[in-house]
CSV table of N, CA and C in Angstrom, one decimal:
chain,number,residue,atom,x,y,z
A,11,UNK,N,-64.9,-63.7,-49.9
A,11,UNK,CA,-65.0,-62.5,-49.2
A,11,UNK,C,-66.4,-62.0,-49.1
A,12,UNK,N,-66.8,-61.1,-48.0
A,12,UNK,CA,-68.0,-60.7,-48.2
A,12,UNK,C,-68.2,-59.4,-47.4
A,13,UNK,N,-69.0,-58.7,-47.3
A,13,UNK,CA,-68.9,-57.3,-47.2
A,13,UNK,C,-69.7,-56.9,-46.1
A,14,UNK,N,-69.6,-55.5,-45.4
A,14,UNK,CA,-70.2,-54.9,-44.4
A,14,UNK,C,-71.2,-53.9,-45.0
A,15,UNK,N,-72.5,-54.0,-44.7
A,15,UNK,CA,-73.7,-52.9,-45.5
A,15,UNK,C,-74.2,-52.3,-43.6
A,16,UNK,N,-74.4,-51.3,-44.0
A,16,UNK,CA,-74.5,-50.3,-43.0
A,16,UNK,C,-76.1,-49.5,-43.3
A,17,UNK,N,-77.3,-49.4,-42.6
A,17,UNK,CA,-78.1,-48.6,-43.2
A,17,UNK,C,-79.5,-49.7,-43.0
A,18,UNK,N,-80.5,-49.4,-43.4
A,18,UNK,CA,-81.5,-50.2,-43.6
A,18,UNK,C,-82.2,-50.2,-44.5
A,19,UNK,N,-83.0,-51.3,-45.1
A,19,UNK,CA,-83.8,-51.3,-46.1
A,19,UNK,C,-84.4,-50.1,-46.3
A,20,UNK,N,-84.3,-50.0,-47.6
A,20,UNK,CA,-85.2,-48.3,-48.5
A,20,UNK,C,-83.6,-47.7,-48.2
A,21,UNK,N,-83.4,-47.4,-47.2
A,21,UNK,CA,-82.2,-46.3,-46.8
A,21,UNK,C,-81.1,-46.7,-48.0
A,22,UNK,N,-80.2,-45.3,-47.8
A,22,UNK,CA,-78.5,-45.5,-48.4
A,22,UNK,C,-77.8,-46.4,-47.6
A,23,UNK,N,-77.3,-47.4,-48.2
A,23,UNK,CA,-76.2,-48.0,-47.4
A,23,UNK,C,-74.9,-48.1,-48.4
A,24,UNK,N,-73.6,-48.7,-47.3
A,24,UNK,CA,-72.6,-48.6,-47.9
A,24,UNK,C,-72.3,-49.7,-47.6
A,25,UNK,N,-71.3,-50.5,-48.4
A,25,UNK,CA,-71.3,-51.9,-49.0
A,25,UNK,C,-69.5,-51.6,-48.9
A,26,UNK,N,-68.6,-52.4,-48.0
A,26,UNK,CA,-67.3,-52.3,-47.9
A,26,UNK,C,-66.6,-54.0,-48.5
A,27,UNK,N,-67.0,-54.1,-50.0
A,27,UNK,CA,-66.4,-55.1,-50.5
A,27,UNK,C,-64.6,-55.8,-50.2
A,28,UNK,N,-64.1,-56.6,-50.7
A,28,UNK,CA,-63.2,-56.8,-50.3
A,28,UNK,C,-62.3,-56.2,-51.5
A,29,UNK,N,-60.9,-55.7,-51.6
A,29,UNK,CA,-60.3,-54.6,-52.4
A,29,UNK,C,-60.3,-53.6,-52.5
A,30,UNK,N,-60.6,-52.2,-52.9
A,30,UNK,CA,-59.8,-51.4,-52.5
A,30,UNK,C,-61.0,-50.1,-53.3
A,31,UNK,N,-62.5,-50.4,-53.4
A,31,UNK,CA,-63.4,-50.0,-53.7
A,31,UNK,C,-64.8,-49.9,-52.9
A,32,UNK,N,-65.2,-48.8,-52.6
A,32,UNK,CA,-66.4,-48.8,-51.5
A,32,UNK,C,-67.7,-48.6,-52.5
A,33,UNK,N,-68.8,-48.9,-52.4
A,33,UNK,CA,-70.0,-48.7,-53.0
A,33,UNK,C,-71.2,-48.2,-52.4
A,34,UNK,N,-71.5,-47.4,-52.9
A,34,UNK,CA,-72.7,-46.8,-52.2
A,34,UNK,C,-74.2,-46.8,-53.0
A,35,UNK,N,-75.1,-47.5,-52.2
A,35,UNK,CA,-76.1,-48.0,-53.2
A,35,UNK,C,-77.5,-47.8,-51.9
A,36,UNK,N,-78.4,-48.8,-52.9
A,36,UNK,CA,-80.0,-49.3,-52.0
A,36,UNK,C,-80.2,-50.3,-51.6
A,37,UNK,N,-80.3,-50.6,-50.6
A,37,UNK,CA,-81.0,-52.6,-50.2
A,37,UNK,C,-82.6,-52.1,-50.7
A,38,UNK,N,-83.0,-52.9,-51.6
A,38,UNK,CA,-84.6,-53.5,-51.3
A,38,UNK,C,-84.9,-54.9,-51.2
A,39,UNK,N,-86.0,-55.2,-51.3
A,39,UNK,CA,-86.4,-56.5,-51.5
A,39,UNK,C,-86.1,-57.4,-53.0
A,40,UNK,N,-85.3,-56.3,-53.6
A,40,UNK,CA,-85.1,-56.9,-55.3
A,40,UNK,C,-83.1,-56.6,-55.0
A,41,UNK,N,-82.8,-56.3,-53.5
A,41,UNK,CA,-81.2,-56.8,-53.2
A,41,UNK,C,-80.4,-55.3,-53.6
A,42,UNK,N,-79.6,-55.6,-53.8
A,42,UNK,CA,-78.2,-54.6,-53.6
A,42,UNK,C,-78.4,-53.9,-54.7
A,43,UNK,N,-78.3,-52.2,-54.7
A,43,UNK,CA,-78.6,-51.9,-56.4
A,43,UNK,C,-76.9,-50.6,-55.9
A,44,UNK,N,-76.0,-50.6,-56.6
A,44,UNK,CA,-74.8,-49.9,-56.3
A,44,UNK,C,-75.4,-48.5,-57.1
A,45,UNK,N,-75.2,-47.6,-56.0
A,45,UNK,CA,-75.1,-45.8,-56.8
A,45,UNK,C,-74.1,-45.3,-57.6
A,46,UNK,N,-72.9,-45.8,-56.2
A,46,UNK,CA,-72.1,-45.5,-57.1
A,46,UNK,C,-70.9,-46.2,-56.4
A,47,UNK,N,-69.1,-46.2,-57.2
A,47,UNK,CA,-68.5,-46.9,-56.7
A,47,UNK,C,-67.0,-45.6,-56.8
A,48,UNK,N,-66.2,-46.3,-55.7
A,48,UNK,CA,-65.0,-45.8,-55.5
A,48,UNK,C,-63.7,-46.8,-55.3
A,49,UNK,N,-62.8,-46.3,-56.1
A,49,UNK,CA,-61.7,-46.9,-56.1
A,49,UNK,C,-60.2,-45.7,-55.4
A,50,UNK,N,-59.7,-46.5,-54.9
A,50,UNK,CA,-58.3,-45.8,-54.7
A,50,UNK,C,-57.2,-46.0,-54.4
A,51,UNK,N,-56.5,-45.3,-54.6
A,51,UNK,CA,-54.9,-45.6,-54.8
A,51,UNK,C,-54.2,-45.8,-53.4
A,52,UNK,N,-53.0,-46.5,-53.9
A,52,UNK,CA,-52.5,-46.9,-52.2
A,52,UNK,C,-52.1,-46.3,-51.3
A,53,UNK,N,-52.5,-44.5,-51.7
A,53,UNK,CA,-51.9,-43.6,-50.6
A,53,UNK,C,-53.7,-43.2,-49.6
A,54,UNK,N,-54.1,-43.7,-50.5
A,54,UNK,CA,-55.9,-43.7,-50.1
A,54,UNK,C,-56.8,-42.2,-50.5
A,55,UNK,N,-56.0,-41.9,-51.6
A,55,UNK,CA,-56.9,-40.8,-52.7
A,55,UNK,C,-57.8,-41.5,-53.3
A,56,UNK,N,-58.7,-40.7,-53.5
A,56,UNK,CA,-59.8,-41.4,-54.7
A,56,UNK,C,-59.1,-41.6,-56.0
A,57,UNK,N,-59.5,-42.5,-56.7
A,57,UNK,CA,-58.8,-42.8,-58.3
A,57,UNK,C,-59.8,-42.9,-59.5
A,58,UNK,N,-60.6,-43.4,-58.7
A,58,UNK,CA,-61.6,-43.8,-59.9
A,58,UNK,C,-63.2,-43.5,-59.2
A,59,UNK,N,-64.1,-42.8,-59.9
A,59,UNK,CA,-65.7,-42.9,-59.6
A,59,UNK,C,-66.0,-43.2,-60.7
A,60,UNK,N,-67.4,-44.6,-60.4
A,60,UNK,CA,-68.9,-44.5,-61.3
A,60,UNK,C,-69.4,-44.6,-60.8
A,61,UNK,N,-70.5,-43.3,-61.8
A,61,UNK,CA,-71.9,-43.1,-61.2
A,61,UNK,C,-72.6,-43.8,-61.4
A,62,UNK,N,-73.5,-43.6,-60.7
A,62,UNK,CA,-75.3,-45.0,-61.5
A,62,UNK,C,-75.6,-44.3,-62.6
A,63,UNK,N,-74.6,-43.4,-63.6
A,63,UNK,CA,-75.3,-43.8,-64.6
A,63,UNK,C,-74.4,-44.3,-65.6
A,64,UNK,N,-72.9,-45.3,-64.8
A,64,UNK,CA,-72.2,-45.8,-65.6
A,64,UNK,C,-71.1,-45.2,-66.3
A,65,UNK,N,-70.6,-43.9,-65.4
A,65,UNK,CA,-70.3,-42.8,-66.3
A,65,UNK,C,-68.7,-43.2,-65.6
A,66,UNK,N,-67.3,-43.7,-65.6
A,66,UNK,CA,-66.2,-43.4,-64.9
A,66,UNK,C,-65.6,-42.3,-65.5
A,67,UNK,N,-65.1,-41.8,-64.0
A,67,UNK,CA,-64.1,-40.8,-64.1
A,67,UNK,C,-63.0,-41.1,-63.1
A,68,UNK,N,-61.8,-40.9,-63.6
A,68,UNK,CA,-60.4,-41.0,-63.6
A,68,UNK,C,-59.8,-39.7,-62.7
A,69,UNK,N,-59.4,-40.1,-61.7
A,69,UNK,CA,-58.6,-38.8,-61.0
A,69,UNK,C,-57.4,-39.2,-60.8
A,70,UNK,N,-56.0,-38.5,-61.3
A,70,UNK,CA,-54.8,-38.4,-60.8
A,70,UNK,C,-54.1,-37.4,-60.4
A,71,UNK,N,-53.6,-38.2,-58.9
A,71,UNK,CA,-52.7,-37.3,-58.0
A,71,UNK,C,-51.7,-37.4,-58.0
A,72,UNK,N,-50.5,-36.2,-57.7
A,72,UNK,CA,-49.1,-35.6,-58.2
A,72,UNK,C,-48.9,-35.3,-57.0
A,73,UNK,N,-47.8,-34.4,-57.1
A,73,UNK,CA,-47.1,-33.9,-56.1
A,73,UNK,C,-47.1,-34.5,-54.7
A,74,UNK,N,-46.6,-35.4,-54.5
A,74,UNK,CA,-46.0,-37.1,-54.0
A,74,UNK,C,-47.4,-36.8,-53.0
A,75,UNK,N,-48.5,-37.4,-53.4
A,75,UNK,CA,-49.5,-37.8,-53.6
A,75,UNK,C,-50.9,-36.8,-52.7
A,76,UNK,N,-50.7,-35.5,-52.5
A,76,UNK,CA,-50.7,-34.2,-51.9
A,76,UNK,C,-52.2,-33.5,-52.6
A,77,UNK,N,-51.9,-33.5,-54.0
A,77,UNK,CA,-53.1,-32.4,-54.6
A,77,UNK,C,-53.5,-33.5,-56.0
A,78,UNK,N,-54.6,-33.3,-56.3
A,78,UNK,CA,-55.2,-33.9,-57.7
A,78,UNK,C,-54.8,-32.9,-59.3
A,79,UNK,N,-54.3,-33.4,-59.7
A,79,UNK,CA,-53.8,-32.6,-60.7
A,79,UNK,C,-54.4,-33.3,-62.1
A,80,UNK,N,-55.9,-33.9,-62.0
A,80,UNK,CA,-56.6,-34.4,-63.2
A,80,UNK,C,-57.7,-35.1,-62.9
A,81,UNK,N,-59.1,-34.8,-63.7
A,81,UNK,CA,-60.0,-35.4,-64.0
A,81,UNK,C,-60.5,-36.0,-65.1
A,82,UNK,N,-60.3,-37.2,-65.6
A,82,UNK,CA,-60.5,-37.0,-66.8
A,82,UNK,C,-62.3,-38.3,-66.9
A,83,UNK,N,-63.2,-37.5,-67.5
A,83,UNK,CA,-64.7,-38.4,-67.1
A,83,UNK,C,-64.8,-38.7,-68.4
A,84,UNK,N,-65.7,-40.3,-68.3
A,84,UNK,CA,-65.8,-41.1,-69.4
A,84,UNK,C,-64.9,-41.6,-69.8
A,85,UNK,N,-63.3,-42.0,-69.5
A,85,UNK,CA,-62.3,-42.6,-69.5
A,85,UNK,C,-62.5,-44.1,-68.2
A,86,UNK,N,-61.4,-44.9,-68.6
A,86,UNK,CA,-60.7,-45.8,-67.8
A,86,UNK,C,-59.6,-46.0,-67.4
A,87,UNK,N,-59.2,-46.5,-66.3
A,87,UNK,CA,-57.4,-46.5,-65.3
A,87,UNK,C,-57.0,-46.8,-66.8
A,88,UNK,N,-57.5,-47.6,-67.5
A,88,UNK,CA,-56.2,-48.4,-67.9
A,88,UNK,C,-55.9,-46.9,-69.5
A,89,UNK,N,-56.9,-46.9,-69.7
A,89,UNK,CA,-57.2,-45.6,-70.7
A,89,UNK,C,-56.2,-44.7,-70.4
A,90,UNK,N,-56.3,-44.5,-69.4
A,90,UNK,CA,-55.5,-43.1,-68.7
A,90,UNK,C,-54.2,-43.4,-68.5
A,91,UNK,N,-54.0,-44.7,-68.3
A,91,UNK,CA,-52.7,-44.9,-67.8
A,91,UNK,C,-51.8,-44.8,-69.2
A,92,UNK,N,-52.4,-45.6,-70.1
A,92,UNK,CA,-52.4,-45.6,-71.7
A,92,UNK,C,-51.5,-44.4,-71.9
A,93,UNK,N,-52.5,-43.5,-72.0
A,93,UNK,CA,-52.3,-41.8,-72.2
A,93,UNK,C,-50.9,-41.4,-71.4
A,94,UNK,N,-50.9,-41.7,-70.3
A,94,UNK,CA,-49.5,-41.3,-69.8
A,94,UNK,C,-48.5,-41.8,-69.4
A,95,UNK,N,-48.7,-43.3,-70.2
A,95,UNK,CA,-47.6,-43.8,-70.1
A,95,UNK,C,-47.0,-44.7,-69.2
A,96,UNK,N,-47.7,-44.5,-68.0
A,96,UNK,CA,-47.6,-45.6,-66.8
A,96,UNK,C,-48.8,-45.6,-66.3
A,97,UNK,N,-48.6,-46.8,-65.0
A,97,UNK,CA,-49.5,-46.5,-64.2
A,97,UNK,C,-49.6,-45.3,-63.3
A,98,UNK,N,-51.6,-45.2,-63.1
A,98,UNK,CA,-51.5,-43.9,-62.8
A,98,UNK,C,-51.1,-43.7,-61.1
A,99,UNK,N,-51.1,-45.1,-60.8
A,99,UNK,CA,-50.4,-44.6,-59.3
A,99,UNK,C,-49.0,-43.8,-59.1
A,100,UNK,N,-48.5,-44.5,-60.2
A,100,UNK,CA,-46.8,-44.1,-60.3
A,100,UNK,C,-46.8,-42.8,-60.4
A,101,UNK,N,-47.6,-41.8,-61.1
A,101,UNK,CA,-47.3,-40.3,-61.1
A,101,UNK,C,-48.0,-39.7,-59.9
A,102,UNK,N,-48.7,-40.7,-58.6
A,102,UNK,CA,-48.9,-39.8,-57.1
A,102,UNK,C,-47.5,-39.7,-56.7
A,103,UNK,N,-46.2,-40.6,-57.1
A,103,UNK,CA,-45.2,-40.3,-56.2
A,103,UNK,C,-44.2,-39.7,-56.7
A,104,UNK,N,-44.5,-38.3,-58.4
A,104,UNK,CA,-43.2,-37.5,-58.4
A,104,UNK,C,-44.0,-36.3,-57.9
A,105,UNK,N,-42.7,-35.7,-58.0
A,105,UNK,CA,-42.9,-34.2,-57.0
A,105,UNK,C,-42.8,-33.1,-58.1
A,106,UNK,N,-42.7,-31.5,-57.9
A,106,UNK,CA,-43.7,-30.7,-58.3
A,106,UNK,C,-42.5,-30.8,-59.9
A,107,UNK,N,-41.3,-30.7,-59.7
A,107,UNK,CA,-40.3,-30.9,-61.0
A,107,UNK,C,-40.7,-31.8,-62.3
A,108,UNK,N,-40.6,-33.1,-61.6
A,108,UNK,CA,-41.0,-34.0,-62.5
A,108,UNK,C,-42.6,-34.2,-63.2
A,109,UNK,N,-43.1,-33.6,-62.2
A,109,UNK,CA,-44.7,-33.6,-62.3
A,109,UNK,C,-44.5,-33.0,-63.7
A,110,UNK,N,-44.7,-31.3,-63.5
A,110,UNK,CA,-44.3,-30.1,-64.3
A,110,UNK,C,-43.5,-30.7,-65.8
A,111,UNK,N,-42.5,-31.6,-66.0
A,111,UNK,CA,-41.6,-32.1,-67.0
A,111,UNK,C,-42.7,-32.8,-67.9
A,112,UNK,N,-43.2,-33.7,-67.4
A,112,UNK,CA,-44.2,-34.6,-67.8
A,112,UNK,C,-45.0,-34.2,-68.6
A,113,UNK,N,-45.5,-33.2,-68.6
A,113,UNK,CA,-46.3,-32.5,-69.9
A,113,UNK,C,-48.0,-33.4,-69.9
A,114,UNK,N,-48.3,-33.7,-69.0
A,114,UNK,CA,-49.4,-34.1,-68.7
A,114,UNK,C,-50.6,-33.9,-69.6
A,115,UNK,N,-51.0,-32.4,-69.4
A,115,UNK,CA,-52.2,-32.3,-70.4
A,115,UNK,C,-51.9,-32.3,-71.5
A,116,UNK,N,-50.8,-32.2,-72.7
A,116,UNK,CA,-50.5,-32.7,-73.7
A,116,UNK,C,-50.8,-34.0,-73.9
A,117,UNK,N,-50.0,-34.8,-73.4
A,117,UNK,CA,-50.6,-36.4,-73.1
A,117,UNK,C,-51.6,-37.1,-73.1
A,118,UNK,N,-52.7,-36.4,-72.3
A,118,UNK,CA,-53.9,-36.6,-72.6
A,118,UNK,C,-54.9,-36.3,-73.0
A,119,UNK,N,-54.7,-34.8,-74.2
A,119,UNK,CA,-54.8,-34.2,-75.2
A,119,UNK,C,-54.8,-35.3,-76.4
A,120,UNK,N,-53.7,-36.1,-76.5
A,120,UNK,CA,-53.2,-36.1,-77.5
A,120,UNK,C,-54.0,-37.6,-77.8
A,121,UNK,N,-53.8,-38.3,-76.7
A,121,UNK,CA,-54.1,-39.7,-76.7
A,121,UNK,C,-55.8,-39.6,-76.7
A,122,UNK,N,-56.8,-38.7,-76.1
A,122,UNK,CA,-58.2,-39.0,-76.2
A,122,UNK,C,-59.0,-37.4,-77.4
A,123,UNK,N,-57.6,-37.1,-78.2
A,123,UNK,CA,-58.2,-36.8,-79.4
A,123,UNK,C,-59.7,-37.7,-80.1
A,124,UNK,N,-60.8,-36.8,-80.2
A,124,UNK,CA,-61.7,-37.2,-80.7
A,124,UNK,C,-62.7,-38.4,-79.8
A,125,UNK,N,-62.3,-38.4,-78.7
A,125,UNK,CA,-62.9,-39.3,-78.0
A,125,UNK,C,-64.0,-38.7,-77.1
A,126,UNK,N,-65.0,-38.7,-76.9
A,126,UNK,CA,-65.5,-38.1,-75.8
A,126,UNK,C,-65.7,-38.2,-74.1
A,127,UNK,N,-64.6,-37.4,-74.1
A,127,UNK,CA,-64.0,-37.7,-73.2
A,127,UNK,C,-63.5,-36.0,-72.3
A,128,UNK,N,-64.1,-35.7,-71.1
A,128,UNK,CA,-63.9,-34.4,-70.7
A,128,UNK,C,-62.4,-34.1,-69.4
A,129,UNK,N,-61.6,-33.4,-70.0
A,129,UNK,CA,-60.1,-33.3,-68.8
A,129,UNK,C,-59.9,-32.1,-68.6
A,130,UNK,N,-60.2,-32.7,-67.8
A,130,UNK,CA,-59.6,-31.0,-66.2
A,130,UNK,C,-58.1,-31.1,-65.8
A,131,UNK,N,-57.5,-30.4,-66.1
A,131,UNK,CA,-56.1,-30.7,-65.2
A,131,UNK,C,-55.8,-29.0,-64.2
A,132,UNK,N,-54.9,-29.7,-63.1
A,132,UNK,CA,-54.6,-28.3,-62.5
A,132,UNK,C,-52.8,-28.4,-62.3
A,133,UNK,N,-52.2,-27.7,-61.6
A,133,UNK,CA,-51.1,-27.2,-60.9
A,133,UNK,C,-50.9,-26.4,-59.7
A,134,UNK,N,-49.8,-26.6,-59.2
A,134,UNK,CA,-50.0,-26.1,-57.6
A,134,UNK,C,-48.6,-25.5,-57.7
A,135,UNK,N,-48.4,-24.9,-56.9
A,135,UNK,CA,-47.1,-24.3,-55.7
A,135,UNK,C,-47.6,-24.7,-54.6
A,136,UNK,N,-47.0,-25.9,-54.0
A,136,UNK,CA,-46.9,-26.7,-53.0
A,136,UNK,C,-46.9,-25.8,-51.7
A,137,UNK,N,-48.1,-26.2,-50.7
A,137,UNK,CA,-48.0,-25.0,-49.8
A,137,UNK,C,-48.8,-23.5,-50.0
A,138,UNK,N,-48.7,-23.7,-51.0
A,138,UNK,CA,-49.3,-21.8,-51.3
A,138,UNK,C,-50.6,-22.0,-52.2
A,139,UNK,N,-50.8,-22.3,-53.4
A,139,UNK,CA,-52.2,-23.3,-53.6
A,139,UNK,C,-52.4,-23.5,-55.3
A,140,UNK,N,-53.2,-23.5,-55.7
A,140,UNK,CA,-53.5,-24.0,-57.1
A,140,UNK,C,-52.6,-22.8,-57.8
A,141,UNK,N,-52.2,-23.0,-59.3
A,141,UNK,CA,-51.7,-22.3,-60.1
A,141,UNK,C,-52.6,-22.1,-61.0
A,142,UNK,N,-52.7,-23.1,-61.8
A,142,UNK,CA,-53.5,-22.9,-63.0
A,142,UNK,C,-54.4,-24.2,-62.8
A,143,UNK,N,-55.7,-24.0,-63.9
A,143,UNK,CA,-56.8,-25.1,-64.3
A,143,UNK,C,-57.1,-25.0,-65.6
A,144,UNK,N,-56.8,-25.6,-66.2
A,144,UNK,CA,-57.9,-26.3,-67.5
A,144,UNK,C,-58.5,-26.9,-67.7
A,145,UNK,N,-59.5,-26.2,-67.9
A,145,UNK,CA,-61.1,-27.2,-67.9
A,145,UNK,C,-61.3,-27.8,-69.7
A,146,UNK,N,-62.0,-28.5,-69.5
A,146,UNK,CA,-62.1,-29.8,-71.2
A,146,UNK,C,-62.1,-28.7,-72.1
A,147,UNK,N,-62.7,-27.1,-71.8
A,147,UNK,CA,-62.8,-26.4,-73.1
A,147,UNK,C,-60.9,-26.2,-73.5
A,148,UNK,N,-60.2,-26.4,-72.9
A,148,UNK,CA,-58.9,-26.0,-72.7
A,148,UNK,C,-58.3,-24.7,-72.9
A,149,UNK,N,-59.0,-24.2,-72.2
A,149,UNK,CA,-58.8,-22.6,-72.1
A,149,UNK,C,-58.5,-22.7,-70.1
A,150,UNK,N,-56.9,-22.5,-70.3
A,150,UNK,CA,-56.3,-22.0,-68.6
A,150,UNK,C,-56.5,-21.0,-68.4
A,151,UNK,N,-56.6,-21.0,-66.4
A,151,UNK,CA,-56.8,-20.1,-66.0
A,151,UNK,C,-55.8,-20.0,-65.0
A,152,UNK,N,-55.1,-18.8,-64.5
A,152,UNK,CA,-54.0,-18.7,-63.4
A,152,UNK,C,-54.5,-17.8,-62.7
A,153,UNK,N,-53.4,-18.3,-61.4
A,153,UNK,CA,-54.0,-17.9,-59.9
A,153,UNK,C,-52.6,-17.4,-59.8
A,154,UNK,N,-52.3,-15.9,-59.1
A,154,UNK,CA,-51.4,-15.5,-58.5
A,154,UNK,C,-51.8,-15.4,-57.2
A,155,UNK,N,-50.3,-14.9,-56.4
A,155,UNK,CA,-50.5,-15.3,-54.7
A,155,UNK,C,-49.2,-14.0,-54.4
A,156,UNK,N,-49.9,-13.4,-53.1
A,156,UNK,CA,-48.7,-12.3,-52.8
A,156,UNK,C,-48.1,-13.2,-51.9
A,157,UNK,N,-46.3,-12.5,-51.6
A,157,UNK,CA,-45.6,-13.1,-50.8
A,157,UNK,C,-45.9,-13.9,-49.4
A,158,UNK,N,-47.8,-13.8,-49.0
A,158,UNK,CA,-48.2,-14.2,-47.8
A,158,UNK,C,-48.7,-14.9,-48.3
A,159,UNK,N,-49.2,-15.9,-49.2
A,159,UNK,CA,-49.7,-17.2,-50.0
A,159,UNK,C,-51.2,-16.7,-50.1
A,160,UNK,N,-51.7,-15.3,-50.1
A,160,UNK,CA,-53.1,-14.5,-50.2
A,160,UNK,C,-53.2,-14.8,-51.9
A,161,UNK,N,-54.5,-15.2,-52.6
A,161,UNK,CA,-54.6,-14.9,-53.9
A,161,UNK,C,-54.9,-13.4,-54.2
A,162,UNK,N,-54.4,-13.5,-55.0
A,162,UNK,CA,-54.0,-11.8,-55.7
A,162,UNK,C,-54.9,-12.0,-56.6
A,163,UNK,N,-54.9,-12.5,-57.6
A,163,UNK,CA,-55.7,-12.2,-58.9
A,163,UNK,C,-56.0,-14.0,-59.7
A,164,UNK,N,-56.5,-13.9,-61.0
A,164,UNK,CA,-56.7,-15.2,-61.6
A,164,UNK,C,-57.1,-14.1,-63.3
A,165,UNK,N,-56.2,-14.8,-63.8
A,165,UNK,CA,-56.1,-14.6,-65.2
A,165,UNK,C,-56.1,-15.7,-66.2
A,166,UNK,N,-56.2,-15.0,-67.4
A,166,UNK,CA,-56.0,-16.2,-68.8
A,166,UNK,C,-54.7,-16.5,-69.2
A,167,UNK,N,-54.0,-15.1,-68.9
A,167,UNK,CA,-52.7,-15.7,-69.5
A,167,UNK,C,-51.9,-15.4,-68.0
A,168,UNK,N,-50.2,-16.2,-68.3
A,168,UNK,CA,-49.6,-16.4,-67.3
A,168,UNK,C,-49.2,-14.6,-66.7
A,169,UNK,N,-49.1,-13.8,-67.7
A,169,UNK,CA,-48.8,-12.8,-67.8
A,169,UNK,C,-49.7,-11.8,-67.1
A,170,UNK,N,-50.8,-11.9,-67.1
A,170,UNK,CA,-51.3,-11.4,-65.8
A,170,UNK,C,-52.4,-10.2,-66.6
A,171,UNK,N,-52.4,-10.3,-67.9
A,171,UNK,CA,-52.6,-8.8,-68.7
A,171,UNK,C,-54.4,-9.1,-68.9
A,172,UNK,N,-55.2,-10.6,-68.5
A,172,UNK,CA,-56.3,-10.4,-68.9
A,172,UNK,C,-56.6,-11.2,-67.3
A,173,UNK,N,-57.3,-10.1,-67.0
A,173,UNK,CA,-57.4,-10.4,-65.3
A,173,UNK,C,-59.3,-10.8,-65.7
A,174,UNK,N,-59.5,-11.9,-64.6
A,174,UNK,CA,-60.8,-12.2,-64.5
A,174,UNK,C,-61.3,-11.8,-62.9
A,175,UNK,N,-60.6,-12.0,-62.3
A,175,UNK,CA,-60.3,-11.0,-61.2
A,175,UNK,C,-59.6,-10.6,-60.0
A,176,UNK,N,-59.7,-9.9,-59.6
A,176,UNK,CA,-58.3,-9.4,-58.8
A,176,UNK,C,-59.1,-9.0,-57.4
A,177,UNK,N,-58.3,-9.4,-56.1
A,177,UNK,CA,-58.5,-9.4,-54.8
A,177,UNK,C,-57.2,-8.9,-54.1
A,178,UNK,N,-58.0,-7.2,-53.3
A,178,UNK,CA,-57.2,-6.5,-52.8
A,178,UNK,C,-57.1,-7.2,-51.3
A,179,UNK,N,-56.3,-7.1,-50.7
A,179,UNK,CA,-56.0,-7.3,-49.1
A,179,UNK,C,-55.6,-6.3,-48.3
A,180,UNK,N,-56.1,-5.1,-47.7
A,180,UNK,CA,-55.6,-4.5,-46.8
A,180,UNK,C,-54.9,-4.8,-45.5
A,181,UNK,N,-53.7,-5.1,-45.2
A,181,UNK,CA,-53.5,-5.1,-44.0
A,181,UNK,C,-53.5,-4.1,-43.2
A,182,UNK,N,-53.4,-4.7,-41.9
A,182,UNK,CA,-53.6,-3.3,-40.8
A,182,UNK,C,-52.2,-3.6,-39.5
């Protein structure tokens, strides 16, 4: 197999190997130096990035393969998959129920205890937009939305009582 580089010497070019990974790097006269690499899943989401400084991060997509519902950096597929139990393509194709059942950030809470290792996870209402995010410190944050899918506010708790802030909409 052999690949398509785009770009010219000194410049960025992109390197379209055979499989299912694009690379983005340098031609010099000392040859191909990769920046960085991308892998992805069969619905053609991103799955996997490393950077040039060797760093992978792990992205998985939910809700039948629509929104990213995890980042988890300094991990590997197979690490990740580990953590949840399958492969991570297999959770692009449940929907927002099963997603939600799954208990996802538990999972990979649980399994990269002590590891250094940073996870973002989110949630959606399909159509209307993010619900919540937890970033590695694991402290959530929620998004409410009035009956026009407008964000209303974003809070700490689900309950709405510690607002970080709130967005009025006047209609006319």
């Amino acid at each position: 197999g052999g690949q398509i580089l785009f770009g010219q010497k000194g410049q960025s070019r992109v390197a379209f190997p055979d499989g299912d990974s694009v690379y983005i790097g340098a031609y010099s006269d000392t040859g191909y130096k990769p920046v960085w690499s991308r892998e992805y899943t069969p619905r053609g989401n991103v799955s996997r990035v490393i950077g040039q400084d060797n760093v992978s991060t792990v992205c998985l997509w939910s809700y039948n393969g629509k929104y990213p519902v995890a980042q988890i950096v300094n991990a590997t597929t197979s690490e990740v998959a580990s953590a949840i139990g399958m492969p991570i393509y297999t959770l692009e194709n449940y929907g927002k129920a099963s997603f939600e059942a799954l208990g996802l950030r538990q999972r990979l809470d649980d399994y990269f205890t002590g590891k250094p290792v940073l996870i973002t996870t989110c949630t959606y209402t399909p159509l209307v937009g993010i619900t919540s995010v937890t970033q590695p410190d694991k402290l959530p944050v929620y998004f409410e939305y009035d009956a026009f899918g407008n964000l209303r506010s974003s809070s700490y708790n689900l309950d709405g009582t510690e607002i970080i802030n709130q967005f009025d909409i006047n209609y006319r």
